[in-house]
């Protein structure tokens, strides 16, 4: 069975009439948007905001009503995926390139449900390269400052060209191997001029839903 789809459908059961819903980005969030679209077509009345152009286009195609950012102050519920999640529900995100928008949405959300398959659950963050979004100006210098924190980093490429985020920025993929103090590293990175934000999501997730190929889900709550 598709464990990502199983986790997504479990999460979408939490969406209720009248909610403003944040739509994540990536291969797991894709299934959540599909499930929300089916519920909207069946009569669910919600409004949504998306964390990427790709998710926005998917939602529009499914008839999910999208709100302009200028019209909202808060989001009731966001459903998104993660590249890594540890036992404290701290996350590494940004493999899909939408980390900045995902973090803006997560910060504004009353609840953030993270959906993953079992391969994304780790005892310690760091095996997945940490994405760091940087402005293009003097990115090489910014990169050297990031490397001084103890990582190997590379500029993200796509189709033999530099990958450019929806925000017009570059992404550095930073291999730390083990991130012993995620909250401290988050602060250190964001203090470097040229860094827009990084893929560490600290104390933002409310609920983790893990999908398994045998069809069952495990639900974990923050603080438990």
mmCIF file of N, CA and C in Angstrom, residues 10 207-210 217-221:
data_model
loop_
_atom_site.group_PDB
_atom_site.id
_atom_site.type_symbol
_atom_site.label_atom_id
_atom_site.label_comp_id
_atom_site.label_asym_id
_atom_site.label_seq_id
_atom_site.Cartn_x
_atom_site.Cartn_y
_atom_site.Cartn_z
ATOM 1 N N UNK A 10 -5.403 10.024 6.502
ATOM 2 C CA UNK A 10 -5.676 10.097 7.946
ATOM 3 C C UNK A 10 -5.646 11.550 8.408
ATOM 4 N N UNK A 207 1.322 17.491 15.424
ATOM 5 C CA UNK A 207 0.995 16.077 15.299
ATOM 6 C C UNK A 207 1.838 15.461 14.189
ATOM 7 N N UNK A 208 2.286 14.239 14.404
ATOM 8 C CA UNK A 208 2.991 13.461 13.395
ATOM 9 C C UNK A 208 2.154 12.229 13.080
ATOM 10 N N UNK A 209 1.900 12.003 11.803
ATOM 11 C CA UNK A 209 1.208 10.792 11.368
ATOM 12 C C UNK A 209 2.153 10.013 10.463
ATOM 13 N N UNK A 210 2.452 8.781 10.880
ATOM 14 C CA UNK A 210 3.365 7.916 10.136
ATOM 15 C C UNK A 210 2.539 6.844 9.447
ATOM 16 N N UNK A 217 -1.633 3.427 10.534
ATOM 17 C CA UNK A 217 -0.980 4.701 10.834
ATOM 18 C C UNK A 217 -0.623 4.750 12.312
ATOM 19 N N UNK A 218 0.471 5.424 12.598
ATOM 20 C CA UNK A 218 0.841 5.754 13.978
ATOM 21 C C UNK A 218 0.737 7.251 14.142
ATOM 22 N N UNK A 219 0.091 7.693 15.218
ATOM 23 C CA UNK A 219 -0.092 9.119 15.464
ATOM 24 C C UNK A 219 0.685 9.493 16.724
ATOM 25 N N UNK A 220 1.524 10.500 16.610
ATOM 26 C CA UNK A 220 2.266 11.025 17.753
ATOM 27 C C UNK A 220 1.933 12.494 17.928
ATOM 28 N N UNK A 221 1.817 12.908 19.183
ATOM 29 C CA UNK A 221 1.511 14.309 19.500
ATOM 30 C C UNK A 221 2.743 14.983 20.089
#
